[in-house]
Amino acid sequence: MEAQVEKVYVALGNELQDGFKTLAWILRRWKSQPISIVILHVTYSISGKDYVYTPFGKLPASSVSDEKLKVLRRYEQKKMDNILSKYVAFCGKVKAEILKVEQTDESIHKLILDLISGLHITKLVIGFTFIKSSSWRMKTAISVLFYIHEHKTESCELFIICGGNELFLRGENDQRIQEDGKGVMVAKKKDKVSFKFMLEKMFLENRHSLFGSPTKKDSANLQNLWENCVQEMEIYYQQLCSNLDVENCDQGNGTGTSQQPSPTEAIMLQINGNPNMSPAEKIEFLRKTISETRGMIRMKKKEAKENADRHAKAERAIYLCERRAQELDVQIKEEGDNRRELNKELDTEKEQLHEVVNNIEESRNKMKSLIELQYELSHKLHMSKMAKSQAEVQLENEVMKRTDMERKIEVLRRERDVFQRRIEFCRQQDATGTAEGLSELSCRLREYTDEEIKQATNEFSERFRLKSGSDLSSVYKGRINHVTVGIKVLNSANGLSQEDFQAKVKLISNIRHPHLLAMMGYCFQPNCTVFEDMHNGSLQDVLFSFHEKKNPARDLQWQDRIRIAAEVCSALCYLHMAQPKPIIHGHLSPSNVLLDHNLVAKVSGLGLNQSYDESHVGWDIRALGILTLNLITGKNWVDEAMLMEKAGLVRVLDEKAGAWPLDLAEELVSLVLRCLSVNNGPNTDLRMVTIMEELCEIRKKADALIARGGSGLNIEGIVHGEVTNEVPRVFLCPIFQEVMKDPHIAADGFSYEKEAIGEWLRLGHNTSPMTNLKLEHNIVIPNHTLRSLAQDWHYKRSIPYP
């Protein structure tokens, strides 16, 4: 069980070295016991009669300005705080704290006794400089210590330290002695003794030596003489003591005794201080002193007689004043009777005046009522005028608001057009941003374990199977790390060795294009590849699914079909321009064109066992022509003869795509016919790059036409009058392709998920993920408006916000 820590209270003065010695004594005294030290610091409020220390010396506080007095107080406080902090640091590992006590008009010894009883102090150490620094004299300081020692509680142990040594207080007969630890007296205080006692003691000790053996008669006469002398000197002594006490009370502070010796002590010091004086000389000195005392007594008697005369004269004056006072009393009584009569007359006049005042007050109240009525009517008239003015101002404001609203509507229309064009640009750049984001953020393909693949496909459950690509592969839909992916599993019958599979995976991983399905990872056991998930399935599902009721929202508009054709063409052009030799897709079809959340096209089906060469480029061109024809007509096959004339073209156009611009449809059909003619004969002028350029021109015309005539975008997700749960593209992060939880605007003006754009910038990119242009700065700003729109969109459809 741990020993209880006992508090030792110590009162220290302003002398730093003496305080260190006192603290060192405490640490030595209780070094074997656990203690904590509480340093008592008494703060004194400076009044006008106190003194302050300035660079010019000690000056009265009343002679210093308040501003300088505040500066001196702060300086003294700072100095004292520095001393206290050094005291605490000196205690070392022993816990030490400062207890500040403000001294009021109460004396210091009473303040310390109140602290002892109030704080239940059991151990109190007082440094002698603490008492001296309180502006007391030496003898007064000793009296204060004796007073504290005598009146403290019995449970409190008092220790007095001076210069690192303990002093002890004890009473002996009529003295109070203060000794150090070695028993050496360092101070003492005597109680007052009678002058008669000291003279008797001195005289009785010396009379035998003075007079020998006196007779009985001589002894009686000597005794009478002695009594008379002593009585007179005792009276003089008492007078001197009383006068001295009054002076001491005026000079001191009410605590302790005077520093000057008493008259008795002064006489004894003169007699005993000179050892060369004979007894006869001492008697002569006493007689001389008695003579002087008699002279002073005569003088005091004379003064008393004069005071008696003055007293008699004062009594005569008092008698005359009393007679005059009696005469004045009679006059006052007469004046009182007259005043009572006047008061009666005054009361009668007051009653009459009161009646007049009441009449005036009634008239004043009537006048006041009329004035209030007039004020009320004036106020109502003023309010009516103000209401009329406010109505006119409000009407003018409404007119101005309407004009301003019309202007804002026009500005919003223009902004809407710009926003529509920007959305189209975003659609074009979406796939690029996603692919580059996946490439840069992941840095490399990830190799998944067979456990992850099995867990993602639920042990290759048929419920997760999307389709069988062929007898050699199967496609499953799964979820890895909270991300939906597509998993293509190669059957063991495909004949690929492990080395060939690794080589093909490495080849496909190096093929990155915005409109080519990006591979995210692979697994060697079983042999499979992991691709990004396409939310809207394949183009074949959108165009040719008749077995179930189609959602009207999934119908592709004519401008989307032109865009998809251009996107597929850009992917094939990228493959054909590969070095050192072109890469041929070989089996392009609507089932191999996948659509993401925003209907952005991505070409899939780039097999692991491609063996085509440059001579098969025409296959992809003809396949692109058939795919474009499917987009135009919405059918899997159409007679080419119907495309030769305008009337036949109008009949075969897919009406679900909206009102096709006939001129653009003709240009598109012309390009399709040229693509279909590739295998019918040599056509060296038609290359994939040429087709890409023509499709881009047609797409630009379509975008310009949409910008002039309006757009089909609706952030609320309403298409053809029906509500859809398809998330608008503006809510999706261009990098993550997921609904943005915390959208932020970058320097390129596009909004991204904060985590995505932050990772993009941390990787050292200084270009826009959307436009590939250099960013002016790396500062991103929260897009609270877009976040609020996204939350509102989810709330209206009862869809939880991510």
XYZ file of C-alpha atoms in Angstrom, residues 313-710:
398
model
C -13.595 79.658 32.199
C -15.054 76.986 29.931
C -17.681 76.124 32.551
C -18.621 79.840 32.817
C -18.989 79.971 29.048
C -21.111 76.848 29.120
C -23.371 78.406 31.748
C -23.908 81.505 29.637
C -24.596 79.345 26.576
C -27.203 77.356 28.481
C -29.004 80.552 29.549
C -28.952 81.764 25.970
C -30.264 78.379 24.831
C -33.227 78.654 27.255
C -34.098 82.068 25.865
C -33.889 80.646 22.344
C -36.185 77.768 23.334
C -38.864 80.288 24.395
C -38.526 82.131 21.102
C -38.658 78.855 19.181
C -41.873 77.900 20.990
C -43.444 81.209 20.007
C -42.300 80.789 16.446
C -43.795 77.261 16.466
C -47.216 78.589 17.443
C -47.061 81.155 14.690
C -45.969 78.468 12.223
C -48.912 76.223 13.128
C -51.334 79.058 12.457
C -49.654 79.736 9.130
C -49.839 76.019 8.270
C -53.609 76.052 8.836
C -53.973 78.983 6.469
C -51.637 77.232 4.022
C -53.738 74.045 4.131
C -56.860 76.055 3.271
C -55.058 77.648 0.345
C -53.795 74.210 -0.773
C -57.314 72.786 -0.837
C -58.465 75.648 -3.022
C -55.403 75.215 -5.228
C -56.049 71.455 -5.438
C -59.517 72.081 -6.776
C -58.110 74.416 -9.402
C -55.456 71.852 -10.325
C -58.097 69.112 -10.722
C -60.064 71.317 -13.071
C -56.938 72.041 -15.078
C -56.061 68.320 -15.136
C -59.501 67.407 -16.491
C -59.152 70.016 -19.211
C -55.650 68.748 -19.960
C -56.900 65.141 -20.267
C -59.592 66.218 -22.693
C -57.005 68.107 -24.715
C -54.687 65.103 -24.606
C -57.456 62.823 -25.924
C -58.067 65.223 -28.798
C -54.326 65.358 -29.562
C -54.079 61.556 -29.495
C -57.046 61.281 -31.834
C -55.441 63.787 -34.148
C -52.135 61.886 -33.988
C -53.861 58.572 -34.705
C -55.644 60.018 -37.724
C -52.402 61.595 -38.949
C -50.581 58.270 -38.445
C -53.231 56.365 -40.414
C -53.005 58.925 -43.192
C -49.214 58.627 -43.181
C -49.392 54.824 -43.237
C -51.810 54.947 -46.150
C -49.424 57.171 -48.064
C -46.493 54.872 -47.225
C -48.485 51.782 -48.254
C -49.320 53.473 -51.529
C -45.649 54.366 -52.064
C -44.524 50.849 -51.155
C -47.107 49.359 -53.509
C -45.812 51.574 -56.302
C -42.193 50.636 -55.473
C -43.133 46.943 -55.231
C -44.907 47.142 -58.576
C -41.847 48.769 -60.092
C -39.632 46.099 -58.511
C -41.837 43.340 -59.888
C -41.576 44.876 -63.349
C -37.807 45.054 -62.969
C -37.726 41.473 -61.635
C -39.745 40.284 -64.589
C -37.363 42.030 -66.976
C -34.389 40.594 -65.088
C -36.025 37.147 -65.035
C -36.517 37.251 -68.807
C -32.881 38.198 -69.184
C -31.795 35.380 -66.855
C -34.003 32.931 -68.754
C -32.263 33.913 -71.955
C -28.864 33.506 -70.273
C -29.932 30.091 -68.927
C -31.033 29.061 -72.386
C -27.633 29.925 -73.754
C -25.978 28.139 -70.825
C -28.245 25.152 -71.476
C -27.026 25.020 -75.072
C -23.418 25.224 -73.901
C -24.140 22.567 -71.260
C -25.654 20.302 -73.910
C -22.604 20.635 -76.110
C -20.411 19.985 -73.100
C -22.381 16.859 -72.265
C -21.858 15.556 -75.760
C -18.166 16.272 -75.404
C -18.190 14.444 -72.085
C -19.822 11.470 -73.711
C -17.140 11.439 -76.305
C -14.380 11.724 -73.744
C -15.984 9.470 -71.125
C -14.524 6.254 -72.364
C -11.117 7.893 -72.772
C -11.219 9.145 -69.203
C -12.318 5.754 -67.860
C -9.709 3.786 -69.739
C -6.889 6.190 -68.936
C -8.055 6.351 -65.339
C -8.038 2.562 -65.019
C -4.672 2.393 -66.703
C -2.996 5.122 -64.683
C -4.592 4.504 -61.282
C -4.061 0.803 -61.245
C -0.661 1.149 -62.945
C -0.771 -2.518 -64.010
C -3.129 -5.444 -64.443
C -4.019 -7.301 -61.320
C -3.654 -11.036 -61.007
C -6.679 -12.490 -59.224
C -6.653 -15.742 -57.327
C -8.960 -18.635 -58.133
C -10.717 -18.052 -54.799
C -11.575 -14.498 -55.812
C -12.883 -15.657 -59.195
C -15.001 -18.417 -57.635
C -16.367 -16.080 -55.002
C -17.213 -13.453 -57.635
C -19.096 -15.998 -59.826
C -20.567 -18.022 -56.927
C -18.624 -21.106 -58.015
C -19.394 -20.321 -61.724
C -23.130 -20.393 -61.047
C -25.460 -20.448 -64.061
C -27.305 -17.553 -62.482
C -24.201 -15.387 -63.017
C -23.583 -16.604 -66.580
C -24.207 -13.919 -69.197
C -23.586 -15.935 -72.330
C -21.379 -18.537 -73.864
C -19.015 -16.867 -76.201
C -18.429 -20.169 -77.954
C -17.558 -23.704 -77.074
C -14.205 -22.346 -76.012
C -15.289 -19.648 -73.484
C -18.051 -18.522 -71.125
C -18.816 -15.020 -69.804
C -19.954 -14.409 -66.215
C -20.988 -11.301 -64.341
C -19.413 -10.910 -60.904
C -18.379 -8.403 -58.229
C -14.825 -8.029 -56.962
C -13.926 -5.486 -54.284
C -17.382 -3.896 -54.580
C -16.886 -3.351 -58.324
C -19.074 -5.096 -60.903
C -16.940 -6.810 -63.573
C -17.248 -9.219 -66.456
C -15.267 -12.471 -66.299
C -14.443 -14.405 -69.459
C -13.416 -17.993 -68.667
C -11.571 -20.063 -71.305
C -12.584 -23.701 -71.453
C -9.901 -26.328 -71.313
C -10.747 -27.315 -74.911
C -9.365 -24.082 -76.396
C -5.924 -25.660 -76.766
C -3.946 -22.690 -75.357
C -0.915 -23.549 -73.286
C -0.068 -21.586 -70.168
C 2.758 -19.759 -72.008
C 0.468 -18.802 -74.913
C -2.204 -17.565 -72.499
C 0.326 -15.392 -70.692
C 1.608 -13.983 -73.995
C -1.916 -13.173 -75.201
C -2.820 -11.552 -71.883
C 0.288 -9.409 -72.109
C -0.643 -8.414 -75.689
C -4.225 -7.476 -74.803
C -3.122 -5.600 -71.687
C -1.038 -3.304 -73.879
C -4.061 -2.434 -76.025
C -5.739 0.610 -74.424
C -8.346 2.723 -76.190
C -11.420 4.609 -74.954
C -13.725 2.486 -77.079
C -12.065 -0.874 -76.554
C -13.250 -2.951 -73.601
C -10.498 -2.570 -70.976
C -9.090 -5.636 -69.257
C -8.713 -5.156 -65.490
C -6.948 -8.380 -64.595
C -6.532 -12.104 -65.168
C -6.246 -15.450 -63.477
C -4.077 -18.409 -64.527
C -6.056 -21.091 -62.730
C -8.550 -21.257 -64.329
C -7.506 -19.286 -67.415
C -9.756 -16.225 -67.438
C -9.691 -12.506 -68.001
C -11.527 -9.807 -66.004
C -13.062 -6.865 -67.877
C -14.972 -3.752 -66.835
C -18.747 -4.208 -66.633
C -20.990 -2.697 -69.321
C -24.269 -1.653 -67.691
C -26.461 -1.511 -70.817
C -25.346 -4.800 -72.342
C -24.596 -5.231 -76.027
C -25.811 -3.265 -79.021
C -27.630 -6.396 -80.188
C -29.674 -6.434 -76.949
C -30.702 -2.827 -77.488
C -31.533 -3.083 -81.201
C -32.944 -6.573 -81.682
C -34.438 -7.809 -78.383
C -38.065 -8.666 -79.189
C -38.794 -11.467 -76.710
C -39.434 -9.002 -73.830
C -41.051 -5.627 -73.557
C -38.374 -3.046 -74.115
C -37.932 0.013 -71.972
C -38.534 3.101 -74.160
C -35.656 4.792 -72.353
C -33.228 2.320 -73.998
C -34.226 3.279 -77.521
C -31.236 4.866 -79.187
C -31.893 8.246 -80.817
C -30.509 8.918 -84.261
C -27.700 11.176 -82.926
C -26.631 8.418 -80.479
C -26.485 5.900 -83.323
C -24.222 8.159 -85.373
C -22.002 8.636 -82.329
C -21.801 4.860 -81.660
C -20.796 4.211 -85.260
C -18.015 6.795 -84.969
C -16.840 5.333 -81.654
C -16.677 1.781 -83.047
C -14.819 3.089 -86.102
C -12.277 4.888 -83.895
C -11.555 1.613 -82.034
C -11.037 -0.316 -85.298
C -8.849 2.489 -86.689
C -6.694 2.247 -83.546
C -6.291 -1.517 -84.060
C -5.447 -1.161 -87.754
C -2.772 1.453 -87.036
C -0.938 -0.795 -84.556
C 2.792 -1.394 -85.113
C 4.655 -3.321 -86.356
C 1.550 -4.776 -88.041
C -2.186 -4.073 -87.885
C -4.432 -5.957 -85.461
C -7.544 -7.381 -87.101
C -10.682 -7.850 -85.015
C -12.103 -10.401 -87.451
C -15.639 -10.852 -86.066
C -17.156 -7.451 -85.390
C -20.931 -7.652 -84.772
C -23.618 -5.919 -82.626
C -23.106 -8.581 -79.942
C -19.451 -7.516 -79.554
C -20.289 -3.822 -79.169
C -21.094 -3.120 -75.486
C -22.702 0.005 -73.996
C -21.912 1.481 -70.588
C -24.081 3.645 -68.289
C -24.000 6.544 -70.727
C -24.445 4.456 -73.895
C -20.765 4.893 -74.747
C -19.705 2.100 -77.109
C -16.777 -0.221 -76.382
C -15.689 -2.996 -78.698
C -15.124 -6.422 -77.157
C -14.393 -9.872 -78.516
C -10.742 -9.276 -79.300
C -9.880 -12.970 -78.909
C -6.841 -14.533 -77.399
C -6.299 -16.711 -80.445
C -6.237 -14.135 -83.236
C -4.306 -15.258 -86.296
C -5.328 -12.706 -88.891
C -2.881 -10.730 -91.052
C -2.931 -7.440 -92.972
C -4.821 -8.936 -95.925
C -7.932 -9.332 -93.761
C -8.380 -5.560 -93.149
C -11.364 -5.552 -95.520
C -13.271 -7.910 -93.173
C -13.411 -5.257 -90.451
C -14.416 -2.552 -92.965
C -17.328 -4.617 -94.303
C -18.328 -5.612 -90.732
C -18.364 -1.885 -89.785
C -20.646 -1.182 -92.759
C -23.095 -3.917 -91.671
C -23.012 -2.630 -88.089
C -23.756 0.930 -89.256
C -26.603 -0.358 -91.427
C -28.047 -2.123 -88.364
C -27.917 1.187 -86.492
C -29.704 3.019 -89.332
C -32.492 0.526 -89.915
C -32.779 -1.150 -86.521
C -32.907 -4.476 -88.361
C -30.524 -7.376 -88.702
C -30.802 -7.411 -92.500
C -32.145 -5.115 -95.240
C -32.214 -5.203 -99.022
C -29.416 -3.018 -100.348
C -31.547 -2.036 -103.322
C -33.923 -0.118 -101.061
C -31.050 2.107 -100.008
C -30.388 3.371 -103.535
C -33.378 5.736 -103.676
C -34.665 8.283 -101.196
C -38.158 6.816 -100.864
C -36.806 3.385 -100.048
C -34.360 4.889 -97.565
C -37.174 6.657 -95.703
C -39.076 3.394 -95.367
C -36.142 1.445 -93.926
C -35.048 4.112 -91.361
C -35.709 2.964 -87.770
C -38.603 5.093 -86.511
C -37.657 4.393 -82.895
C -34.555 6.559 -83.426
C -36.685 9.677 -83.906
C -36.912 11.970 -86.883
C -33.777 11.281 -88.902
C -32.290 14.280 -90.779
C -32.591 12.942 -94.321
C -29.398 14.564 -95.612
C -27.314 12.989 -92.838
C -29.031 9.627 -93.383
C -28.144 9.771 -97.072
C -24.496 10.541 -96.323
C -24.379 7.708 -93.797
C -25.988 5.218 -96.216
C -23.555 6.260 -98.958
C -20.643 5.472 -96.650
C -22.250 2.127 -95.697
C -22.596 1.082 -99.345
C -18.937 1.868 -99.957
C -17.965 -0.263 -96.953
C -20.113 -3.177 -98.193
C -18.464 -3.034 -101.609
C -15.002 -3.730 -100.233
C -15.198 -7.509 -100.637
C -16.820 -7.230 -104.077
C -13.761 -5.781 -105.649
C -10.500 -3.962 -105.018
C -10.928 -0.665 -103.170
C -7.581 0.717 -102.160
C -8.941 4.228 -101.521
C -11.301 3.151 -98.749
C -9.315 2.701 -95.596
C -10.390 2.773 -91.971
C -8.779 6.213 -91.499
C -10.875 7.604 -94.368
C -14.062 6.110 -92.936
C -13.192 7.618 -89.546
C -12.792 11.106 -91.046
C -16.131 10.931 -92.861
C -17.952 9.645 -89.792
C -16.479 12.477 -87.717
C -17.791 15.040 -90.212
C -21.265 13.492 -90.121
C -21.144 13.481 -86.308
C -20.168 17.159 -86.197
C -23.154 18.035 -88.393
C -25.426 16.031 -86.113
C -24.056 17.783 -83.001
C -24.551 21.181 -84.591
C -28.111 20.267 -85.562
C -28.877 19.100 -82.009
C -27.377 22.300 -80.566
C -29.654 24.421 -82.731
C -32.823 22.397 -82.273
C -32.595 21.273 -78.598
